[in-house]
Short mmCIF file of C-alpha atoms and ligand atoms in Angstrom, two decimals:
data_model
loop_
_atom_site.label_atom_id
_atom_site.label_comp_id
_atom_site.label_asym_id
_atom_site.label_seq_id
_atom_site.Cartn_x
_atom_site.Cartn_y
_atom_site.Cartn_z
CA UNK D 143 -16.38 -12.74 -5.92
CA UNK D 144 -17.54 -16.31 -6.93
CA UNK D 145 -19.31 -18.21 -4.11
CA UNK D 146 -17.69 -21.49 -4.99
CA UNK D 147 -14.32 -19.62 -4.62
CA UNK D 148 -15.26 -17.99 -1.41
CA UNK D 149 -16.10 -21.33 0.22
CA UNK D 150 -12.97 -23.54 -0.94
CA UNK D 151 -10.55 -20.56 0.14
CA UNK D 152 -12.67 -20.39 3.74
CA UNK D 153 -12.12 -24.05 4.06
CA UNK D 154 -8.67 -24.01 3.27
CA UNK D 155 -7.68 -20.96 5.61
CA UNK D 156 -9.57 -22.99 8.30
CA UNK D 157 -7.26 -25.86 8.10
CA UNK D 158 -4.69 -23.62 9.82
CA UNK D 159 -4.91 -23.47 13.36
CA UNK D 160 -1.41 -23.02 14.45
CA UNK D 161 -0.40 -19.63 16.31
CA UNK D 162 2.81 -17.79 16.35
CA UNK D 163 4.40 -17.39 20.04
CA UNK D 164 3.72 -13.90 21.25
CA UNK D 165 7.37 -13.11 21.41
CA UNK D 166 7.75 -13.53 17.66
CA UNK D 167 4.57 -11.68 16.97
CA UNK D 168 5.92 -8.64 19.07
CA UNK D 169 9.40 -9.00 17.30
CA UNK D 170 8.13 -8.71 13.77
CA UNK D 171 5.70 -5.78 14.70
CA UNK D 172 8.68 -3.92 16.35
CA UNK D 173 11.33 -4.75 13.76
CA UNK D 174 9.07 -3.80 10.54
CA UNK D 175 11.08 -1.14 9.40
CA UNK D 176 14.29 -3.15 9.84
CA UNK D 177 12.84 -6.24 8.12
CA UNK D 178 11.58 -3.87 5.00
CA UNK D 179 15.10 -1.91 4.95
CA UNK D 180 16.70 -5.49 4.55
CA UNK D 181 14.24 -6.28 2.15
CA UNK D 182 15.67 -3.41 -0.33
CA UNK D 183 19.10 -4.35 0.84
CA UNK D 184 18.85 -7.78 -0.78
CA UNK D 185 16.75 -6.72 -3.73
CA UNK D 186 17.53 -2.99 -4.33
CA UNK D 187 15.21 -1.59 -7.14
CA UNK D 188 14.93 -5.01 -8.85
CA UNK D 189 11.47 -6.55 -7.01
CA UNK D 190 8.40 -4.36 -7.65
CA UNK D 191 7.48 -3.52 -11.49
CA UNK D 192 6.82 -0.05 -12.27
CA UNK D 193 2.98 0.59 -11.98
CA UNK D 194 1.84 1.71 -15.24
CA UNK D 195 -1.71 0.73 -14.51
CA UNK D 196 -1.89 3.70 -12.18
CA UNK D 197 -3.40 6.40 -14.36
CA UNK D 198 -5.96 3.86 -16.24
CA UNK D 199 -7.28 3.01 -12.66
CA UNK D 200 -7.28 6.44 -10.93
CA UNK D 201 -8.38 9.38 -13.48
CA UNK D 202 -7.45 11.97 -10.89
CA UNK D 203 -3.71 11.17 -11.74
CA UNK D 204 -4.38 11.66 -15.68
CA UNK D 205 -2.75 14.65 -17.22
CA UNK D 206 -5.52 17.12 -17.68
CA UNK D 207 -3.45 19.61 -19.79
CA UNK D 208 -5.43 22.49 -19.08
CA UNK D 209 -2.76 25.10 -19.72
CA UNK D 210 0.17 26.31 -17.69
CA UNK D 211 -1.29 28.50 -15.53
CA UNK D 212 -3.35 25.70 -13.35
CA UNK D 213 -1.64 25.19 -10.04
CA UNK D 214 0.47 21.70 -9.70
CA UNK D 215 -1.89 18.82 -8.09
CA UNK D 216 -0.25 17.78 -4.78
CA UNK D 217 0.18 14.03 -4.38
CA UNK D 218 1.52 12.37 -1.37
CA UNK D 219 2.63 8.48 -1.80
CA UNK D 220 2.76 6.87 1.51
CA UNK D 221 5.26 3.72 1.58
CA UNK D 222 6.49 4.48 -1.70
CA UNK D 223 9.30 2.10 -1.65
CA UNK D 224 11.96 2.78 -4.20
CA UNK D 225 9.25 4.85 -6.50
CA UNK D 226 7.84 2.17 -8.91
CA UNK D 227 4.42 4.15 -8.50
CA UNK D 228 5.98 7.77 -8.13
CA UNK D 229 8.18 7.86 -11.34
CA UNK D 230 5.91 6.55 -13.87
CA UNK D 231 3.05 9.14 -12.84
CA UNK D 232 5.29 12.04 -12.77
CA UNK D 233 6.94 11.09 -16.05
CA UNK D 234 3.26 10.77 -17.71
CA UNK D 235 1.70 14.00 -16.17
CA UNK D 236 3.54 17.22 -15.57
CA UNK D 237 0.92 19.00 -13.72
CA UNK D 238 2.00 16.73 -10.33
CA UNK D 239 4.31 17.67 -7.61
CA UNK D 240 4.86 14.65 -5.56
CA UNK D 241 5.78 14.02 -1.85
CA UNK D 242 6.95 10.44 -1.13
CA UNK D 243 7.73 8.85 2.20
CA UNK D 244 8.62 5.31 3.45
CA UNK D 245 9.82 4.10 6.59
CA UNK D 246 12.72 2.41 4.98
CA UNK D 247 15.74 4.90 4.78
CA UNK D 248 17.24 2.52 2.25
CA UNK D 249 14.14 3.01 0.22
CA UNK D 250 14.23 6.72 0.17
CA UNK D 251 17.85 6.57 -0.61
CA UNK D 252 16.96 4.65 -3.87
CA UNK D 253 14.10 7.38 -4.59
CA UNK D 254 16.40 10.17 -4.37
CA UNK D 255 18.96 8.65 -6.70
CA UNK D 256 16.51 7.90 -9.30
CA UNK D 257 17.29 9.61 -12.64
CA UNK D 258 13.49 10.95 -12.52
CA UNK D 259 14.09 12.40 -9.09
CA UNK D 260 13.77 16.31 -9.46
CA UNK D 261 13.45 18.35 -6.30
CA UNK D 262 11.50 21.01 -8.03
CA UNK D 263 8.58 18.10 -8.51
CA UNK D 264 9.32 15.70 -5.64
CA UNK D 265 10.35 15.50 -2.16
CA UNK D 266 11.28 12.15 -0.64
CA UNK D 267 11.52 11.61 3.11
CA UNK D 268 11.71 8.93 5.76
CA UNK D 269 8.34 8.48 8.01
CA UNK D 270 7.20 5.80 9.83
CA UNK D 271 3.24 6.26 9.18
CA UNK D 272 2.31 4.61 12.45
CA UNK D 273 4.21 7.07 14.90
CA UNK D 274 6.08 10.10 12.86
CA UNK D 275 3.54 12.92 12.09
CA UNK D 276 3.33 13.58 8.28
CA UNK D 277 2.85 17.33 9.09
CA UNK D 278 6.48 17.47 10.11
CA UNK D 279 7.34 17.47 6.47
CA UNK D 280 3.68 18.25 4.61
CA UNK D 281 1.92 21.34 5.96
CA UNK D 282 -1.37 20.39 7.01
CA UNK D 283 -4.57 20.28 4.86
CA UNK D 284 -2.61 20.98 1.57
CA UNK D 285 -2.37 17.86 -0.31
CA UNK D 286 -4.74 17.07 -3.23
CA UNK D 287 -4.24 13.44 -3.31
CA UNK D 288 -2.70 10.53 -1.12
CA UNK D 289 -1.93 7.15 -2.73
CA UNK D 290 -1.70 4.22 -0.66
CA UNK D 291 -0.58 1.12 -2.72
CA UNK D 292 0.23 -1.83 -0.99
CA UNK D 293 1.30 -0.30 2.10
CA UNK D 294 -1.78 -0.49 4.43
CA UNK D 295 -1.41 -4.24 4.25
CA UNK D 296 2.25 -4.01 5.73
CA UNK D 297 1.03 -2.26 9.14
CA UNK D 298 -0.32 -4.42 11.93
CA UNK D 299 -4.20 -3.80 12.02
CA UNK D 300 -4.03 -2.34 15.35
CA UNK D 301 -2.17 0.67 14.08
CA UNK D 302 -4.02 0.93 10.83
CA UNK D 303 -6.46 3.77 11.84
CA UNK D 304 -3.76 5.75 13.35
CA UNK D 305 -1.92 5.48 10.09
CA UNK D 306 -4.82 6.59 8.02
CA UNK D 307 -5.60 9.43 10.64
CA UNK D 308 -2.09 10.57 9.80
CA UNK D 309 -2.54 10.85 6.10
CA UNK D 310 -6.16 12.52 7.11
CA UNK D 311 -4.30 15.54 8.88
CA UNK D 312 -2.12 16.54 5.46
CA UNK D 313 -5.22 16.28 2.95
CA UNK D 314 -7.32 19.32 1.89
CA UNK D 315 -10.77 19.16 2.76
CA UNK D 316 -12.42 17.31 -0.43
CA UNK D 317 -9.16 15.76 -0.85
CA UNK D 318 -8.83 12.03 -1.75
CA UNK D 319 -7.19 8.86 -1.11
CA UNK D 320 -6.33 6.46 -3.67
CA UNK D 321 -6.02 3.04 -2.44
CA UNK D 322 -4.86 -0.51 -3.81
CA UNK D 323 -4.06 -3.34 -1.58
CA UNK D 324 -4.39 -7.13 -1.23
CA UNK D 325 -7.85 -8.54 -1.01
CA UNK D 326 -9.26 -11.48 1.20
CA UNK D 327 -8.53 -15.01 -0.47
CA UNK D 328 -5.80 -13.43 -2.64
CA UNK D 329 -3.78 -16.50 -3.97
CA UNK D 330 -0.98 -15.66 -1.71
CA UNK D 331 -3.03 -15.64 1.46
CA UNK D 332 -4.09 -19.19 0.45
CA UNK D 333 -0.35 -20.05 0.09
CA UNK D 334 0.99 -19.23 3.52
CA UNK D 335 2.15 -22.06 5.55
CA UNK D 336 0.72 -22.97 8.90
CA UNK D 337 2.80 -20.88 11.51
CA UNK D 338 2.76 -17.84 9.37
CA UNK D 339 -0.64 -16.31 10.69
CA UNK D 340 -0.02 -13.54 13.01
CA UNK D 341 -4.04 -12.88 13.57
CA UNK D 342 -6.97 -13.01 11.45
CA UNK D 343 -5.97 -12.38 7.81
CA UNK D 344 -2.37 -10.92 8.88
CA UNK D 345 0.38 -13.22 7.90
CA UNK D 346 4.25 -12.66 8.28
CA UNK D 347 6.41 -13.83 5.17
CA UNK D 348 9.59 -15.66 5.58
CA UNK D 349 11.62 -12.36 5.10
CA UNK D 350 10.00 -11.06 8.20
CA UNK D 351 7.88 -8.73 6.21
CA UNK D 352 3.97 -8.63 7.05
CA UNK D 353 0.86 -8.72 4.71
CA UNK D 354 -2.68 -8.25 5.75
CA UNK D 355 -5.65 -9.11 3.04
CA UNK D 356 -8.69 -6.67 3.16
CA UNK D 357 -12.18 -7.36 2.87
CA UNK D 358 -13.93 -4.24 1.41
CA UNK D 359 -16.10 -3.94 4.77
CA UNK D 360 -12.73 -4.00 6.82
CA UNK D 361 -11.20 -1.34 4.69
CA UNK D 362 -14.30 0.80 5.06
CA UNK D 363 -14.41 0.23 8.58
CA UNK D 364 -10.73 1.48 9.21
CA UNK D 365 -11.18 4.63 6.70
CA UNK D 366 -14.71 5.76 8.45
CA UNK D 367 -13.06 5.31 11.83
CA UNK D 368 -10.50 7.71 10.74
CA UNK D 369 -12.87 10.38 9.55
CA UNK D 370 -13.03 9.44 5.74
CA UNK D 371 -16.11 9.36 3.59
CA UNK D 372 -15.83 6.05 1.30
CA UNK D 373 -16.49 6.86 -2.32
CA UNK D 374 -15.96 3.81 -4.04
CA UNK D 375 -14.44 0.37 -3.70
CA UNK D 376 -14.44 -3.01 -5.41
CA UNK D 377 -12.25 -6.10 -5.64
CA UNK D 378 -10.29 -6.28 -8.70
CA UNK D 379 -9.66 -10.09 -9.93
CA UNK D 380 -6.43 -10.95 -12.10
CA UNK D 381 -5.24 -14.38 -13.19
CA UNK D 382 -1.43 -14.71 -13.31
CA UNK D 383 0.72 -17.48 -14.01
CA UNK D 384 3.39 -18.21 -11.43
CA UNK D 385 6.80 -18.48 -13.62
CA UNK D 386 8.30 -21.00 -11.68
CA UNK D 387 5.54 -23.61 -11.32
CA UNK D 388 3.58 -22.60 -14.44
CA UNK D 389 0.53 -22.66 -12.45
CA UNK D 390 -2.40 -19.96 -13.09
CA UNK D 391 -3.31 -18.31 -9.87
CA UNK D 392 -6.26 -16.02 -8.81
CA UNK D 393 -4.71 -12.64 -7.75
CA UNK D 394 -7.59 -10.51 -5.63
CA UNK D 395 -7.09 -7.15 -4.73
CA UNK D 396 -9.19 -4.18 -3.22
CA UNK D 397 -9.07 -0.91 -5.02
CA UNK D 398 -10.78 2.19 -3.36
CA UNK D 399 -11.06 5.78 -3.10
CA UNK D 400 -12.00 7.86 0.13
CA UNK D 401 -12.66 11.74 0.72
CA UNK D 402 -11.76 14.05 3.59
CA UNK D 403 -15.34 15.78 4.20
CA UNK D 404 -15.17 19.49 3.83
C1 SAM T 560 4.57 -3.73 -1.07
S1 SAM T 560 5.74 -2.12 -0.79
C2 SAM T 560 5.06 -1.07 -2.11
C3 SAM T 560 5.94 0.29 -2.40
C4 SAM T 560 5.12 1.14 -3.44
N1 SAM T 560 3.75 1.65 -2.83
C5 SAM T 560 4.78 0.59 -4.76
O1 SAM T 560 3.68 0.44 -5.03
O2 SAM T 560 5.75 0.25 -5.21
C6 SAM T 560 5.26 -1.46 0.65
C7 SAM T 560 6.17 -0.38 1.37
O3 SAM T 560 5.50 0.39 2.54
C8 SAM T 560 6.45 0.53 3.37
N2 SAM T 560 5.95 0.45 4.73
C9 SAM T 560 5.56 -0.40 5.34
N3 SAM T 560 5.13 0.13 6.58
C10 SAM T 560 5.46 1.23 6.62
C11 SAM T 560 5.19 2.38 7.77
N4 SAM T 560 4.75 2.11 8.71
N5 SAM T 560 5.57 3.75 7.57
C12 SAM T 560 5.97 4.00 6.04
N6 SAM T 560 6.33 3.16 5.18
C13 SAM T 560 5.90 1.92 5.30
C14 SAM T 560 7.64 -0.51 3.03
O4 SAM T 560 9.12 -0.23 3.66
C15 SAM T 560 7.36 -0.81 1.42
O5 SAM T 560 8.65 0.01 0.82
#
């Protein structure tokens, strides 16, 4: 990241000295699943775009076309929403089997109603990563890959390590986590109004959903505390134009891979 950009971003963030009363902080934390469910009631399947960049960024998901006798690669997408990651990848690679979970029951209903949902290649279920064992639905040590695409940022920081440990238990030894999420100093973080910050780098949006902005260091700490070995990590910068205001903004994401040791 550019030094000048970082200095300006830090100065902007330092201006916000407000704090959210503890009652509200607890309420947002306790009602996270309810607020995401309302989000999907309002937006149905229309909010997030299909994530067609995924195979370009994560070669593990590309079709290897090594013949039909190869066992299917088992992938678990946690926090799958309405399937904007799952369905494009399933369509592009017929050698994958997907487990997909989310704590919004409504999101899972949308996944099951999708024309691409085929129970021979996909199993969707409701699960709160911070408290429901994934092993209730997925046998321990059996999954090749877990994708975490913009989900960990929605989880309060003090629950992140436990959520990642939950993922660890279903992965095979040498299995990998493919991760992409919001990076620190992302334009969306700098746009929050005073009174939205719940704790360092963690904010509540107007609809009650929450978002954390990761530094590479913080992300590495969470995954190593949960038992993973870091494989790669980078900030991905994208300039996007806000359609309403026609202003160009700097989106910053963190993309990383972690391995469960053998
Ligand atoms: C920004 S959306 C991303 C959806 C999807 N991964 C994608 O890329 O389109 C975040 C999702 O994480 C889910 N989520 C947040 N906290 C969760 C938790 N503790 N357990 C399971 N799902 C959670 C939300 O319901 C929401 O669907």
